[in-house]
Coordinates of N, CA, C and O in Angstrom, one line a residue:
X11 N -4.5 13.8 58.3 CA -5.5 14.2 57.4 C -6.9 13.9 58.1 O -7.0 12.9 58.7
X12 N -7.8 14.8 58.0 CA -9.1 14.6 58.6 C -10.1 13.9 57.6 O -10.0 14.1 56.4
X13 N -11.0 13.1 58.2 CA -11.9 12.4 57.3 C -12.9 13.4 56.7 O -13.2 14.5 57.3
X14 N -13.4 13.0 55.6 CA -14.5 13.8 54.9 C -15.8 13.1 55.1 O -15.9 11.9 54.9
X15 N -16.8 13.8 55.7 CA -18.1 13.2 56.0 C -19.1 13.9 55.2 O -19.3 15.1 55.2
X16 N -19.8 13.1 54.3 CA -20.8 13.5 53.5 C -22.0 12.5 53.6 O -21.8 11.3 53.3
X17 N -23.1 13.0 54.0 CA -24.3 12.1 54.0 C -24.0 10.8 54.7 O -24.4 9.7 54.3
X18 N -23.4 10.8 55.8 CA -23.0 9.6 56.6 C -22.0 8.7 55.9 O -21.9 7.6 56.3
X19 N -21.4 9.2 54.9 CA -20.3 8.5 54.3 C -19.0 9.0 54.9 O -18.8 10.2 54.9
X20 N -18.2 8.1 55.4 CA -16.9 8.6 56.0 C -15.8 8.1 55.1 O -15.5 6.9 55.0
X21 N -15.2 9.0 54.4 CA -14.1 8.7 53.5 C -12.8 9.1 54.2 O -12.7 10.3 54.7
X22 N -11.9 8.2 54.4 CA -10.7 8.5 55.2 C -9.5 8.1 54.4 O -9.5 7.2 53.5
X23 N -8.4 8.7 54.7 CA -7.1 8.3 54.1 C -6.7 7.0 54.8 O -6.9 6.8 56.0
X24 N -6.1 6.1 54.1 CA -5.6 4.8 54.6 C -4.5 5.1 55.6 O -4.3 4.3 56.5
X25 N -3.8 6.1 55.5 CA -2.7 6.4 56.3 C -1.4 6.5 55.5 O -1.3 5.9 54.4
X26 N -0.4 7.1 56.1 CA 0.9 7.3 55.4 C 2.1 6.8 56.1 O 3.1 7.4 56.2
X27 N 1.9 5.6 56.6 CA 3.1 5.0 57.4 C 3.6 3.7 56.8 O 4.4 3.0 57.5
X28 N 3.1 3.3 55.7 CA 3.5 2.0 55.0 C 3.3 0.8 55.9 O 4.2 0.0 56.1
X29 N 2.1 0.8 56.6 CA 1.8 -0.4 57.4 C 0.4 -0.9 57.1 O -0.3 -0.2 56.3
X30 N 0.0 -2.0 57.7 CA -1.3 -2.6 57.5 C -2.4 -1.7 58.1 O -2.4 -1.4 59.3
X31 N -3.2 -1.1 57.3 CA -4.2 -0.1 57.7 C -5.3 -0.7 58.7 O -6.0 0.0 59.4
X32 N -5.4 -2.1 58.7 CA -6.3 -2.7 59.6 C -5.9 -2.5 61.1 O -6.7 -2.8 62.0
X33 N -4.7 -2.0 61.3 CA -4.2 -1.8 62.6 C -4.2 -0.4 63.1 O -3.7 0.0 64.1
X34 N -4.7 0.5 62.2 CA -4.7 2.0 62.5 C -6.0 2.6 62.3 O -6.8 2.2 61.5
X35 N -6.2 3.7 63.0 CA -7.4 4.5 62.9 C -7.1 5.7 62.0 O -6.0 6.2 62.1
X36 N -8.0 6.2 61.3 CA -9.5 5.8 61.2 C -9.7 4.7 60.1 O -10.9 4.3 60.0
X37 N -8.8 4.3 59.4 CA -9.0 3.3 58.3 C -9.7 2.0 58.8 O -10.4 1.4 58.0
X38 N -9.4 1.6 60.0 CA -9.9 0.3 60.4 C -11.4 0.4 60.9 O -12.0 -0.6 61.2
X39 N -11.9 1.6 61.0 CA -13.3 1.8 61.5 C -14.3 1.1 60.5 O -14.2 1.2 59.3
X40 N -15.2 0.4 61.1 CA -16.2 -0.3 60.3 C -17.0 0.7 59.4 O -17.4 1.7 59.9
X41 N -17.2 0.3 58.2 CA -17.9 1.1 57.3 C -17.2 2.3 56.6 O -17.7 3.0 55.8
X42 N -15.9 2.5 57.1 CA -15.1 3.6 56.5 C -14.8 3.3 55.1 O -14.5 2.1 54.7
X43 N -14.8 4.3 54.2 CA -14.2 4.1 52.9 C -12.8 4.6 53.0 O -12.4 5.8 52.9
X44 N -11.9 3.6 53.2 CA -10.5 3.9 53.4 C -9.8 3.9 52.0 O -9.8 2.9 51.2
X45 N -9.1 5.0 51.7 CA -8.5 5.2 50.4 C -7.0 5.3 50.5 O -6.4 6.1 51.2
X46 N -6.3 4.3 49.9 CA -4.9 4.3 49.8 C -4.4 5.2 48.7 O -5.1 5.6 47.8
X47 N -3.1 5.6 48.8 CA -2.5 6.5 47.8 C -1.8 5.8 46.7 O -1.0 4.9 47.0
X48 N -2.0 6.2 45.5 CA -1.2 5.7 44.4 C -0.4 6.9 43.8 O -0.7 8.0 44.1
X49 N 0.6 6.5 43.1 CA 1.5 7.6 42.5 C 1.2 7.7 41.0 O 0.4 7.0 40.4
X50 N 2.0 8.6 40.4 CA 1.8 8.9 39.0 C 2.1 7.7 38.1 O 1.6 7.6 36.9
X51 N 2.8 6.7 38.6 CA 3.1 5.5 37.8 C 2.1 4.4 38.0 O 2.4 3.3 37.7
X52 N 1.0 4.7 38.7 CA 0.0 3.8 39.0 C 0.5 2.6 39.9 O 0.2 1.4 39.7
X53 N 1.3 3.0 40.9 CA 1.8 2.1 41.9 C 1.3 2.6 43.2 O 1.0 3.8 43.4
X54 N 1.2 1.7 44.2 CA 0.9 2.2 45.5 C 2.0 3.1 46.0 O 3.2 2.8 45.8
X55 N 1.6 4.3 46.4 CA 2.6 5.2 46.9 C 3.4 4.6 48.0 O 2.9 3.9 48.9
X56 N 4.7 4.8 48.0 CA 5.6 4.1 49.0 C 5.2 4.3 50.4 O 5.5 3.5 51.3
X57 N 4.6 5.4 50.7 CA 4.2 5.7 52.1 C 2.8 5.2 52.5 O 2.4 5.2 53.6
X58 N 2.0 4.8 51.5 CA 0.6 4.5 51.7 C 0.4 3.2 52.5 O 1.1 2.2 52.3
X59 N -0.5 3.3 53.5 CA -0.9 2.1 54.2 C -1.6 1.1 53.2 O -2.0 1.5 52.1
X60 N -1.7 -0.1 53.6 CA -2.3 -1.2 52.7 C -3.1 -2.1 53.5 O -3.2 -1.9 54.8
X61 N -3.6 -3.2 52.9 CA -4.3 -4.2 53.7 C -5.8 -4.4 53.3 O -6.3 -3.7 52.4
X62 N -6.4 -5.3 53.9 CA -7.8 -5.7 53.6 C -8.8 -4.7 53.8 O -10.0 -4.8 53.3
X63 N -8.6 -3.7 54.7 CA -9.6 -2.6 54.9 C -9.6 -1.5 53.9 O -10.4 -0.6 53.9
X64 N -8.6 -1.5 53.0 CA -8.5 -0.5 51.9 C -9.7 -0.8 51.0 O -9.8 -1.8 50.4
X65 N -10.5 0.3 50.7 CA -11.6 0.2 49.8 C -11.1 0.3 48.3 O -11.5 -0.5 47.5
X66 N -10.2 1.2 48.1 CA -9.6 1.4 46.8 C -8.4 2.4 46.9 O -8.2 2.9 48.0
X67 N -7.7 2.5 45.9 CA -6.6 3.5 45.8 C -6.9 4.6 44.9 O -7.7 4.5 44.0
X68 N -6.3 5.8 45.2 CA -6.6 7.0 44.4 C -5.3 7.8 44.3 O -4.4 7.6 45.2
X69 N -5.1 8.6 43.3 CA -3.9 9.5 43.3 C -3.8 10.2 44.6 O -4.8 10.7 45.2
X70 N -2.6 10.3 45.1 CA -2.4 10.7 46.5 C -2.0 12.2 46.7 O -1.8 12.7 47.8
X71 N -2.0 13.0 45.6 CA -1.7 14.4 45.7 C -2.6 15.3 44.9 O -3.0 14.9 43.7
X72 N -3.1 16.4 45.5 CA -3.9 17.4 44.8 C -5.1 16.9 44.1 O -5.3 17.2 42.9
X73 N -5.9 16.1 44.8 CA -7.1 15.7 44.1 C -8.4 16.1 44.9 O -8.3 16.3 46.1
X74 N -9.5 16.3 44.2 CA -10.8 16.6 44.8 C -11.3 15.3 45.3 O -11.1 14.3 44.7
X75 N -12.0 15.4 46.4 CA -12.7 14.2 46.9 C -13.6 13.5 45.8 O -14.4 14.2 45.2
X76 N -13.3 12.3 45.5 CA -14.1 11.6 44.5 C -15.6 11.5 44.9 O -16.5 11.6 44.1
X77 N -15.8 11.3 46.2 CA -17.2 11.3 46.7 C -17.9 12.6 46.5 O -19.0 12.6 46.0
X78 N -17.2 13.7 46.8 CA -17.8 15.0 46.5 C -18.1 15.2 45.0 O -19.1 15.7 44.6
X79 N -17.2 14.8 44.2 CA -17.4 14.9 42.7 C -18.6 14.1 42.3 O -19.4 14.5 41.5
X80 N -18.7 12.8 42.8 CA -19.8 12.0 42.4 C -21.2 12.5 42.8 O -22.2 12.4 42.1
X81 N -21.2 13.1 44.0 CA -22.4 13.7 44.5 C -22.8 14.9 43.6 O -23.9 15.1 43.3
X82 N -21.8 15.7 43.3 CA -22.0 16.9 42.5 C -22.5 16.6 41.1 O -23.3 17.3 40.5
X83 N -22.1 15.4 40.6 CA -22.4 15.1 39.2 C -23.6 14.1 39.1 O -24.3 14.1 38.1
X84 N -23.9 13.4 40.2 CA -25.0 12.4 40.2 C -26.0 12.5 41.2 O -27.0 11.8 41.2
X85 N -25.8 13.4 42.2 CA -26.8 13.6 43.3 C -26.5 12.7 44.5 O -25.6 11.9 44.5
X86 N -27.3 13.0 45.5 CA -27.1 12.2 46.8 C -27.6 10.8 46.6 O -28.6 10.6 46.0
X87 N -26.9 9.9 47.2 CA -27.2 8.5 47.3 C -26.9 8.0 48.7 O -26.2 8.7 49.5
X88 N -27.4 6.8 49.0 CA -27.1 6.3 50.4 C -25.6 5.9 50.4 O -24.9 5.7 49.4
X89 N -25.1 5.8 51.7 CA -23.7 5.4 51.8 C -23.3 4.1 51.1 O -22.3 4.0 50.5
X90 N -24.2 3.1 51.3 CA -24.0 1.8 50.6 C -24.0 2.0 49.1 O -23.1 1.3 48.4
X91 N -24.8 2.8 48.5 CA -24.9 3.0 47.1 C -23.6 3.7 46.6 O -23.0 3.4 45.6
X92 N -23.1 4.7 47.4 CA -21.9 5.4 47.1 C -20.7 4.4 47.1 O -19.9 4.5 46.2
X93 N -20.6 3.6 48.1 CA -19.5 2.6 48.1 C -19.6 1.7 46.9 O -18.6 1.4 46.3
X94 N -20.8 1.3 46.5 CA -20.9 0.5 45.3 C -20.5 1.2 44.1 O -19.8 0.7 43.2
X95 N -20.9 2.5 44.0 CA -20.5 3.4 42.8 C -19.0 3.4 42.8 O -18.4 3.3 41.7
X96 N -18.3 3.7 43.9 CA -16.9 3.8 43.9 C -16.2 2.5 43.4 O -15.3 2.5 42.6
X97 N -16.7 1.4 44.0 CA -16.1 0.1 43.6 C -16.4 -0.2 42.1 O -15.5 -0.8 41.4
X98 N -17.6 0.1 41.6 CA -17.9 -0.1 40.2 C -17.1 0.7 39.2 O -16.6 0.2 38.2
X99 N -16.9 1.9 39.6 CA -16.1 2.8 38.7 C -14.6 2.5 38.8 O -13.8 2.9 37.9
X100 N -14.1 1.9 39.9 CA -12.7 1.7 40.0 C -12.1 0.9 38.9 O -12.7 -0.1 38.4
X101 N -10.9 1.2 38.5 CA -10.2 0.4 37.5 C -9.6 -0.7 38.2 O -8.9 -0.6 39.3
X102 N -9.8 -1.9 37.7 CA -9.3 -3.2 38.4 C -7.9 -3.6 37.9 O -7.6 -3.5 36.7
X103 N -7.1 -4.0 38.8 CA -5.8 -4.6 38.5 C -4.9 -3.8 37.7 O -4.2 -4.2 36.8
X104 N -4.8 -2.5 38.0 CA -3.9 -1.6 37.3 C -2.8 -1.1 38.1 O -1.8 -0.6 37.6
X105 N -2.8 -1.2 39.4 CA -1.7 -0.9 40.3 C -0.7 -1.9 40.1 O -0.9 -3.1 40.3
X106 N 0.5 -1.5 39.7 CA 1.5 -2.5 39.3 C 2.3 -3.2 40.3 O 3.1 -4.1 40.0
X107 N 2.1 -2.9 41.6 CA 2.9 -3.6 42.6 C 2.1 -4.2 43.8 O 2.6 -4.7 44.7
X108 N 0.8 -4.2 43.7 CA -0.1 -4.7 44.8 C 0.1 -6.2 45.1 O 0.3 -6.5 46.2
X109 N 0.1 -7.0 44.1 CA 0.2 -8.5 44.4 C 1.5 -9.0 44.2 O 1.8 -10.2 44.5
X110 N 2.4 -8.2 43.6 CA 3.8 -8.6 43.4 C 4.6 -8.4 44.7 O 5.4 -9.3 45.0
X111 N 4.4 -7.3 45.3 CA 5.1 -7.0 46.5 C 4.7 -7.8 47.7 O 3.6 -7.6 48.3
X112 N 5.5 -8.7 48.1 CA 5.1 -9.7 49.2 C 5.0 -9.0 50.6 O 4.5 -9.7 51.5
X113 N 5.5 -7.8 50.8 CA 5.4 -7.2 52.1 C 4.0 -6.7 52.4 O 3.6 -6.4 53.5
X114 N 3.1 -6.6 51.3 CA 1.8 -6.1 51.5 C 0.9 -7.2 52.1 O 1.0 -8.4 51.8
X115 N 0.0 -6.8 53.0 CA -0.9 -7.8 53.6 C -1.8 -8.4 52.6 O -2.2 -7.8 51.6
X116 N -2.1 -9.7 52.9 CA -3.1 -10.4 52.0 C -4.4 -9.7 52.0 O -4.8 -9.1 53.0
X117 N -5.1 -9.7 50.9 CA -6.4 -9.0 50.8 C -6.4 -7.6 50.4 O -7.4 -7.0 50.2
X118 N -5.2 -7.0 50.1 CA -5.2 -5.6 49.7 C -5.7 -5.6 48.3 O -5.4 -6.3 47.4
X119 N -6.7 -4.7 48.1 CA -7.4 -4.6 46.8 C -6.4 -4.0 45.7 O -5.5 -3.2 46.1
X120 N -6.7 -4.3 44.5 CA -6.0 -3.7 43.4 C -7.0 -2.9 42.5 O -7.3 -3.3 41.4
X121 N -7.5 -1.9 43.1 CA -8.6 -1.1 42.5 C -8.2 0.4 42.6 O -7.9 0.9 43.7
X122 N -8.2 1.1 41.5 CA -7.8 2.5 41.5 C -9.0 3.4 41.2 O -9.7 3.2 40.2
X123 N -9.3 4.3 42.1 CA -10.5 5.2 41.9 C -10.4 6.0 40.6 O -9.3 6.4 40.2
X124 N -11.5 6.2 40.0 CA -11.6 7.0 38.8 C -13.0 7.5 38.7 O -13.9 6.9 39.3
X125 N -13.2 8.6 38.0 CA -14.5 9.2 38.0 C -15.5 8.8 36.9 O -16.6 9.3 36.7
X126 N -15.1 7.8 36.1 CA -16.0 7.3 35.0 C -15.9 8.0 33.7 O -16.5 7.6 32.8
X127 N -15.1 9.1 33.6 CA -14.9 9.8 32.4 C -13.8 9.1 31.6 O -12.7 9.0 32.0
X128 N -14.1 8.7 30.4 CA -13.1 8.1 29.5 C -12.3 9.2 28.8 O -12.8 10.2 28.3
X129 N -10.9 9.0 28.8 CA -10.1 9.9 28.1 C -10.3 9.9 26.6 O -10.6 8.9 26.0
X130 N -10.3 11.1 26.0 CA -10.4 11.2 24.6 C -9.1 11.0 23.9 O -8.1 10.9 24.6
X131 N -9.0 10.9 22.6 CA -7.8 10.6 21.9 C -6.7 11.7 22.3 O -5.5 11.4 22.3
X132 N -7.1 12.9 22.5 CA -6.1 14.0 22.8 C -5.8 14.1 24.3 O -5.2 15.1 24.7
X133 N -6.2 13.1 25.0 CA -6.0 13.0 26.5 C -6.8 14.0 27.3 O -6.6 14.2 28.5
X134 N -7.7 14.7 26.6 CA -8.7 15.5 27.4 C -9.8 14.7 27.8 O -10.1 13.7 27.2
X135 N -10.4 15.0 28.9 CA -11.6 14.2 29.4 C -12.9 14.8 28.9 O -13.0 16.0 28.7
X136 N -13.8 14.0 28.6 CA -15.1 14.4 28.1 C -15.9 15.0 29.2 O -15.7 15.0 30.4

């Protein structure tokens, strides 16, 4: 998977080898927004890399870049501000196997990317 570069923000896949991403490129690159994959059950995808360099997790199949979405809806911001936006919007402690699964490296975040739209009662997004 190739990195997405927008306004000096480098969003990269964490990798798909089920290893500590701090040992692989491009996720280990300083300043990279390394995104791990989650599955439909809100668990880390079995193939997703993990570790302290992961910025957050996001659904791993058929998704639009969240950075591109946030730029289109909120305008251009600095890379540092975008990272803060991503971390602020992320759902905390919803991935159900991050801290239970002892094979994962210490420091792996339990944050799932989301776009800030709250689901309505009929499961449609506003």
